[in-house]
mmCIF file of C-alpha atoms in Angstrom:
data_model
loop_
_atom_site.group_PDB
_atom_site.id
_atom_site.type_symbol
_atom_site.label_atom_id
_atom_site.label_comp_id
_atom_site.label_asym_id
_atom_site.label_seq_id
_atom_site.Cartn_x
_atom_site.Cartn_y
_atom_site.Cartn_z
ATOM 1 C CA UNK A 1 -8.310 13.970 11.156
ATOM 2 C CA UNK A 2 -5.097 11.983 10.702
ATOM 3 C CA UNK A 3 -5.802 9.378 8.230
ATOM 4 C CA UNK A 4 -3.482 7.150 9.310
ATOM 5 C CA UNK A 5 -4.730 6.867 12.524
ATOM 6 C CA UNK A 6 -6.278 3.630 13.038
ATOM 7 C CA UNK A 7 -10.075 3.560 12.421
ATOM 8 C CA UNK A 8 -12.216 2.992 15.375
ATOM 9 C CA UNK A 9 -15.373 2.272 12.726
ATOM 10 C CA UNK A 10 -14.139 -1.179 12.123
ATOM 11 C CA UNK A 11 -15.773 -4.764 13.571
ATOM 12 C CA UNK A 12 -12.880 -6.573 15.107
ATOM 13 C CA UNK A 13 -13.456 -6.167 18.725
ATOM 14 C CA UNK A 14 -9.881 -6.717 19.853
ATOM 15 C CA UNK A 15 -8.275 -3.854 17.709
ATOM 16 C CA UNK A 16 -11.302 -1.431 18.761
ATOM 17 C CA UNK A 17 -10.367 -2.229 22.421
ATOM 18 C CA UNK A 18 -6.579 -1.791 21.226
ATOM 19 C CA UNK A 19 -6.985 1.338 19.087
ATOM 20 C CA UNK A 20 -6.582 4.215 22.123
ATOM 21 C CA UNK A 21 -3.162 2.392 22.372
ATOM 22 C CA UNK A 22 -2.236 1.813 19.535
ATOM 23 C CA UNK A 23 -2.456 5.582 18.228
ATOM 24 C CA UNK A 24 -0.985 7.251 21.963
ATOM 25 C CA UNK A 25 1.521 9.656 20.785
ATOM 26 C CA UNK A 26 3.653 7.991 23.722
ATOM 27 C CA UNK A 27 3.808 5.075 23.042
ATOM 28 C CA UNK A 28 4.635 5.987 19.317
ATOM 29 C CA UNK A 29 7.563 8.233 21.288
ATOM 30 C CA UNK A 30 8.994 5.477 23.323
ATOM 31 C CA UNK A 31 9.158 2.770 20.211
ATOM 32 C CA UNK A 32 11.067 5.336 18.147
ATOM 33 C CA UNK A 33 13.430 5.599 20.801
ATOM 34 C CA UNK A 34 13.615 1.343 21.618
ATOM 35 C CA UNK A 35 14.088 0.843 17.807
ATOM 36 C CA UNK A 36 17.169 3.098 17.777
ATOM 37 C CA UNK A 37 18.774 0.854 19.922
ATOM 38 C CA UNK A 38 17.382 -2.614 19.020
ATOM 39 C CA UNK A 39 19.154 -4.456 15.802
ATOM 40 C CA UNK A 40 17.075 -4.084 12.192
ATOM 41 C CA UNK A 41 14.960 -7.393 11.964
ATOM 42 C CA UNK A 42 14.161 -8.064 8.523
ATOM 43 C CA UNK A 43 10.495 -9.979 7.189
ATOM 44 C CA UNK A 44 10.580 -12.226 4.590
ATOM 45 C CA UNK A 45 7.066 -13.771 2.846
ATOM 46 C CA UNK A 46 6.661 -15.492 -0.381
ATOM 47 C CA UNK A 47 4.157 -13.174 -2.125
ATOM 48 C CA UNK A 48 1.501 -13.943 -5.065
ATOM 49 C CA UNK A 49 -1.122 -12.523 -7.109
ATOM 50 C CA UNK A 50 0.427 -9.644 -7.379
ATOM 51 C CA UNK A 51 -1.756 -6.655 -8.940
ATOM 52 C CA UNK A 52 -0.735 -2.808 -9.202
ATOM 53 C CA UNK A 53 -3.868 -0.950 -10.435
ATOM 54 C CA UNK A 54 -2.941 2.525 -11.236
ATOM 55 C CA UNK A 55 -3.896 5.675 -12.667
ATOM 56 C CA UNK A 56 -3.268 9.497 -13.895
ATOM 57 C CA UNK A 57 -4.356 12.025 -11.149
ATOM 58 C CA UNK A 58 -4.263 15.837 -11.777
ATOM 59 C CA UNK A 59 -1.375 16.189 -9.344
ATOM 60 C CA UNK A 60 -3.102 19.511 -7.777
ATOM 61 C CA UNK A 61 -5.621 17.763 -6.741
ATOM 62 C CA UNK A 62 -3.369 15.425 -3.914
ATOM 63 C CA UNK A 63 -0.280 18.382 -3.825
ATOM 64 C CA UNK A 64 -1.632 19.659 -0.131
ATOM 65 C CA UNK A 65 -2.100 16.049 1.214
ATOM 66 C CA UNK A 66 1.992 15.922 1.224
ATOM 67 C CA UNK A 67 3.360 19.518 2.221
ATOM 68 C CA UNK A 68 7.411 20.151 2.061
ATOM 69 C CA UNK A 69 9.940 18.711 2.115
ATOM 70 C CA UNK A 70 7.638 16.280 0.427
ATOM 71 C CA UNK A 71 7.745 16.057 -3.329
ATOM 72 C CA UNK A 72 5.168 14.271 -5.574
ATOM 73 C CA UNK A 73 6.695 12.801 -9.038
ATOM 74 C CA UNK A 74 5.144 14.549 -11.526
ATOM 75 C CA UNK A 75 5.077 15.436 -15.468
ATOM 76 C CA UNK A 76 2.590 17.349 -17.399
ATOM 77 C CA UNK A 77 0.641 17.763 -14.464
ATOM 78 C CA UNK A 78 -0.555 14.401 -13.883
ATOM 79 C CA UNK A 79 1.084 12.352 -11.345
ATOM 80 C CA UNK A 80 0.496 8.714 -10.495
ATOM 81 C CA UNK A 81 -1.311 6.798 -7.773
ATOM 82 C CA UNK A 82 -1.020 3.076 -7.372
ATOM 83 C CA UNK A 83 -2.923 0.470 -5.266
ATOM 84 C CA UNK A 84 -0.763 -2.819 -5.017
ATOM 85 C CA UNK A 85 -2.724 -5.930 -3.381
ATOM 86 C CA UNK A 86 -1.312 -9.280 -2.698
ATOM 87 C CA UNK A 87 -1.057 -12.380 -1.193
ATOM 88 C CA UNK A 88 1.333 -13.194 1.690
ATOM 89 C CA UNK A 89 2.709 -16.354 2.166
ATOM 90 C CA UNK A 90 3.987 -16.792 5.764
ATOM 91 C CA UNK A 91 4.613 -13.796 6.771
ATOM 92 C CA UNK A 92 7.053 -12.942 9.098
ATOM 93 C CA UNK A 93 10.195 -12.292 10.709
ATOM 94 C CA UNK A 94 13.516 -13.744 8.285
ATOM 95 C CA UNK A 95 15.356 -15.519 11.753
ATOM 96 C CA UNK A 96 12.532 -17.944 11.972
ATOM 97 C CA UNK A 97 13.930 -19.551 9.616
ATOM 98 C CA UNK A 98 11.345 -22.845 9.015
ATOM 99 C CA UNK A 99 8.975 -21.859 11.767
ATOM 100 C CA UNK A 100 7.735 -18.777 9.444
ATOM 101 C CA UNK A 101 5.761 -21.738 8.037
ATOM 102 C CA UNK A 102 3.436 -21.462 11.124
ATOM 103 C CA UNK A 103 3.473 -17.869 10.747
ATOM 104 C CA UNK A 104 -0.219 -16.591 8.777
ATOM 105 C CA UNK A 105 -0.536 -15.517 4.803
ATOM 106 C CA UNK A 106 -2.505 -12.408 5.442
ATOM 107 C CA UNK A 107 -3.665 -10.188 2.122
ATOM 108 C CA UNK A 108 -1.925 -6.625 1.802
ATOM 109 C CA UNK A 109 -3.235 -3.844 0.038
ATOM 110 C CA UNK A 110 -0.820 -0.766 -0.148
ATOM 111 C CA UNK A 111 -2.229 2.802 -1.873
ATOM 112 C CA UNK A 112 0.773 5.125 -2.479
ATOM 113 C CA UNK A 113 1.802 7.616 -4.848
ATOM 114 C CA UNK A 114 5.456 8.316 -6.345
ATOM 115 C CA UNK A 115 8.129 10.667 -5.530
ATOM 116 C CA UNK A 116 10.103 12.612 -7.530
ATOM 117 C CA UNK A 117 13.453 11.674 -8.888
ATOM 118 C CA UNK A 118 15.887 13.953 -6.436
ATOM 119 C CA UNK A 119 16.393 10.825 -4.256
ATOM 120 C CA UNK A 120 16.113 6.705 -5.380
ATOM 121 C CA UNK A 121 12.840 5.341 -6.376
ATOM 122 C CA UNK A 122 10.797 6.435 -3.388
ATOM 123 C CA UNK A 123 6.808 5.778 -2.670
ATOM 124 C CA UNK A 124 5.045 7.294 0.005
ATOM 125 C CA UNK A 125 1.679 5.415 1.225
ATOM 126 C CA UNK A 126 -1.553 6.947 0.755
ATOM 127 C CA UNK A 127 -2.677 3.941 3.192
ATOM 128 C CA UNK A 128 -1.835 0.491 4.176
ATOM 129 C CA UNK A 129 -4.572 -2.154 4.262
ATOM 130 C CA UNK A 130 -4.733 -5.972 5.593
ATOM 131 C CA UNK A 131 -7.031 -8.330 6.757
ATOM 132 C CA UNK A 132 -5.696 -9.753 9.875
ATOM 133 C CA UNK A 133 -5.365 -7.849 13.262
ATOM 134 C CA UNK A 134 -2.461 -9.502 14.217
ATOM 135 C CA UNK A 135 -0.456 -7.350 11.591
ATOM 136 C CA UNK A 136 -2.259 -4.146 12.048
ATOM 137 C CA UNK A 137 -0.919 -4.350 15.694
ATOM 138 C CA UNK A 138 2.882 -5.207 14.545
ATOM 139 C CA UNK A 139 3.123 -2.952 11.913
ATOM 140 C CA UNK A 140 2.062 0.023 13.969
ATOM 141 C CA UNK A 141 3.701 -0.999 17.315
ATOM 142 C CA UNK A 142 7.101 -1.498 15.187
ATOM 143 C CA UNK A 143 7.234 0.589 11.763
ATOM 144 C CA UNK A 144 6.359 4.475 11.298
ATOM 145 C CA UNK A 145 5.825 3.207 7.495
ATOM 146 C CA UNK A 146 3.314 0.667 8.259
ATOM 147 C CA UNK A 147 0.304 1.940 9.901
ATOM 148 C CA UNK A 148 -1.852 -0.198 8.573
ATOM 149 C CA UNK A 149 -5.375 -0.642 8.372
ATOM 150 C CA UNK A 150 -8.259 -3.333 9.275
ATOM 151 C CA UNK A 151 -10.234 -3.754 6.598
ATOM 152 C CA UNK A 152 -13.360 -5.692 7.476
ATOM 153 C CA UNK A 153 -13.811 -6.958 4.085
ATOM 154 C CA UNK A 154 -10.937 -8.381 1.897
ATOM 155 C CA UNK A 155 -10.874 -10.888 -0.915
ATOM 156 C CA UNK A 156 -8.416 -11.276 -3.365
ATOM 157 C CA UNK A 157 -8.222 -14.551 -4.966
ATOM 158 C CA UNK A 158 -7.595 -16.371 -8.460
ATOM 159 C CA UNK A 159 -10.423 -17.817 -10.454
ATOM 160 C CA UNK A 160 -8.355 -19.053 -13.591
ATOM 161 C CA UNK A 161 -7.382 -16.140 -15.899
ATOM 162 C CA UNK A 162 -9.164 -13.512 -13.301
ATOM 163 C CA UNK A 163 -8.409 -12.000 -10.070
ATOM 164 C CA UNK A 164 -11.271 -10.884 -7.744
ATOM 165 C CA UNK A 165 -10.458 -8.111 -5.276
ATOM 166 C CA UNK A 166 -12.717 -6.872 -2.764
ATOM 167 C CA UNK A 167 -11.844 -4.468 0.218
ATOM 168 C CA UNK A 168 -13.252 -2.062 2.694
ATOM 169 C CA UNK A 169 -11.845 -0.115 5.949
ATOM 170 C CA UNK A 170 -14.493 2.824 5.249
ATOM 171 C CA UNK A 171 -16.782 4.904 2.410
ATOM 172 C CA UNK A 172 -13.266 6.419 1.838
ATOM 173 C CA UNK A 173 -11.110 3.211 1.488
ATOM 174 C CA UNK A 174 -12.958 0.621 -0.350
ATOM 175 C CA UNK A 175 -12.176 -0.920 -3.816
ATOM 176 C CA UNK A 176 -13.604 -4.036 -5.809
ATOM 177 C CA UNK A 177 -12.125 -4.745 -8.791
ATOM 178 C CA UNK A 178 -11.639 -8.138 -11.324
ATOM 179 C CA UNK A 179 -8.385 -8.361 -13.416
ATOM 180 C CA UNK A 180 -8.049 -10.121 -16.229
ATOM 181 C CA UNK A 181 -5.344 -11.902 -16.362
ATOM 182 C CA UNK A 182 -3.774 -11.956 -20.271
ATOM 183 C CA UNK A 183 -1.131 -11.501 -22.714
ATOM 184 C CA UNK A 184 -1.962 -8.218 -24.221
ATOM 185 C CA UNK A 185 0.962 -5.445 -23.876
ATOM 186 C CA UNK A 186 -0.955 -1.807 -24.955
ATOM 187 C CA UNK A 187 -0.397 1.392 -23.141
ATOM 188 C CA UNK A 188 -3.190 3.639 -23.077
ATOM 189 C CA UNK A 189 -3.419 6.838 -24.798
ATOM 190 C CA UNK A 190 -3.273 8.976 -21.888
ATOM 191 C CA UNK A 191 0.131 6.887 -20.923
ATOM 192 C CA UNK A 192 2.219 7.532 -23.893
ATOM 193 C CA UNK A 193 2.953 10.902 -23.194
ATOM 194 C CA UNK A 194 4.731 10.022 -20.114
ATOM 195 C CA UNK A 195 6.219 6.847 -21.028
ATOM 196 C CA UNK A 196 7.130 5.716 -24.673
ATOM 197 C CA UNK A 197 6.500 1.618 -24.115
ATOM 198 C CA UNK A 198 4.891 -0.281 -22.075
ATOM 199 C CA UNK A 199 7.807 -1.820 -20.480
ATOM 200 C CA UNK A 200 9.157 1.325 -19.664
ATOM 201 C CA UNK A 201 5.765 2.320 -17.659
ATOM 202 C CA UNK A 202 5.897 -0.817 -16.075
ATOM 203 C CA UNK A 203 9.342 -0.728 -14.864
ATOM 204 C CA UNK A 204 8.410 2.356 -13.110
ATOM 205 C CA UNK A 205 5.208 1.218 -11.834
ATOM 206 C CA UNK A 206 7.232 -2.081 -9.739
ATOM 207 C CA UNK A 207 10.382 -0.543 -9.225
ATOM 208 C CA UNK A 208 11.239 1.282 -5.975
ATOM 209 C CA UNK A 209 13.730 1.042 -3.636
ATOM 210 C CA UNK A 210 11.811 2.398 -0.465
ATOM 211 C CA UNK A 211 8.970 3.854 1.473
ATOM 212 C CA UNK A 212 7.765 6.490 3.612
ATOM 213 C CA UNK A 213 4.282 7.482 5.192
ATOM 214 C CA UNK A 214 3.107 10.703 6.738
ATOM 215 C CA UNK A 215 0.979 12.423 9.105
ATOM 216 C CA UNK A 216 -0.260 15.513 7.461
ATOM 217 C CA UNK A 217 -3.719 15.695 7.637
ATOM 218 C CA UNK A 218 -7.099 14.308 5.434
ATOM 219 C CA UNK A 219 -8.439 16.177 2.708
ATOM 220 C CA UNK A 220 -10.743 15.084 0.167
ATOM 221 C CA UNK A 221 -9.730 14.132 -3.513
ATOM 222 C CA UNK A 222 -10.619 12.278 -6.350
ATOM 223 C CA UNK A 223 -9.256 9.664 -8.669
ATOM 224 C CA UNK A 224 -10.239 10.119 -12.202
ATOM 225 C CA UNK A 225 -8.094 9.066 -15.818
ATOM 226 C CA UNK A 226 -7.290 6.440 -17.324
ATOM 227 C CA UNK A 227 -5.774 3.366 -15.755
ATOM 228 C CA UNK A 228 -3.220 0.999 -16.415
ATOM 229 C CA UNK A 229 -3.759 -2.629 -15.111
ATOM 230 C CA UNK A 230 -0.192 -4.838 -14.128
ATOM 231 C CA UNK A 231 -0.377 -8.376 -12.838
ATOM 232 C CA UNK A 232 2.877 -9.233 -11.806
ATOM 233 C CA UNK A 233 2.476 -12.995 -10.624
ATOM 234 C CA UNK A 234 -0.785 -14.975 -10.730
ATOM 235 C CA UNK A 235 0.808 -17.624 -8.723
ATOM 236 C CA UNK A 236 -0.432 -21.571 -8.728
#
């Protein structure tokens, strides 16, 4: 099964009607073909509470999920996977100008892991995960790089020096986690033989220049390691 085909297990009624549609290997035909002709329209959102939770995979283990010409980054067999959750903040497209103030701040939650360095900081999504319909239907009806997700349950929200994050699209996609946010700058053991600071791992973790999904199949894997926790922003 595709795993970025959108999930017909999930509880909003509209995108369960919508989901035959939304996945019709037409349709995804003809908008490849209208966006080739129709002008780039940029989004724009003010984003906060920014958290990238990530950790050391045996790169074996996730290799087959992305055959050629797709590379993983890698070194000493471990490479990286990264789930970055957030907050939108009127969301939508840059002409509105003002008006993107009516537009909603939905949460985000992107998984992806890293490619390697023969072309400019690259990720490629594992999956894409939200919490309102409305952008589940854009970003598949417009983007081959955001087929996102519905996830029935999301939270992920500031209580002083921690952020709470809650989320589930399936028993395959579901995280809760609480991040402390705090001053403390030490990269774990397991870290230091890839990266010699912790700037330097973090400056990796944040910086890419673009992304890219794919439609090989689902396999099973697991996530196991050590972690390394960044909060970007907590915002007000």
């Amino acid at each position: 099964m595709n795993r970025h085909r959108l999930k017909l297990s999930i509880s909003n009624a509209v995108l369960r009607i919508l989901a035959p549609i939304l996945s019709c290997g037409l349709l995804l035909q003809l908008r490849r073909m209208i966006m080739r002709i129709l002008p780039f329209m940029p989004l724009q959102s003010q984003v906060r509470n920014i958290v990238y939770l990530s950790w050391l995979v045996d790169v074996e283990q996730v290799r087959q999920r992305y055959p050629d010409p797709v590379t993983l980054w890698e070194k000493d067999g471990k490479t990286i996977f990264t789930i970055l959750t957030y907050q939108h903040q009127h969301f939508g497209f840059a002409f509105l100008g003002k008006l993107r103030q009516l537009m909603p701040s939905p949460l985000q939650s992107n998984w992806r892991f890293y490619l390697d360095d023969s072309q400019p900081k690259t990720v490629i999504f594992e999956q894409v995960i939200v919490d309102q319909a409305l952008y589940v239907m854009g970003g598949r009806l417009a983007s081959d790089v955001m087929p996102a997700q519905y996830a029935s349950t999301f939270q992920h929200q500031r209580d002083e020096q921690v952020i709470h994050t809650e989320m589930s699209v399936d028993d395959h996609y579901s995280l809760k986690s609480d991040v402390q946010i705090k001053g403390e700058k030490q990269l774990p053991a397991a870290w230091q033989c890839l990266f010699s600071t912790w700037e330097e791992a973090v400056q990796f973790l944040v910086d890419d220049a673009g992304s890219v999904s794919t439609d090989t199949s689902c396999c099973n894997y697991f996530i196991t390691g050590p972690s390394i926790v960044t909060t970007i922003w907590g915002g007000p």
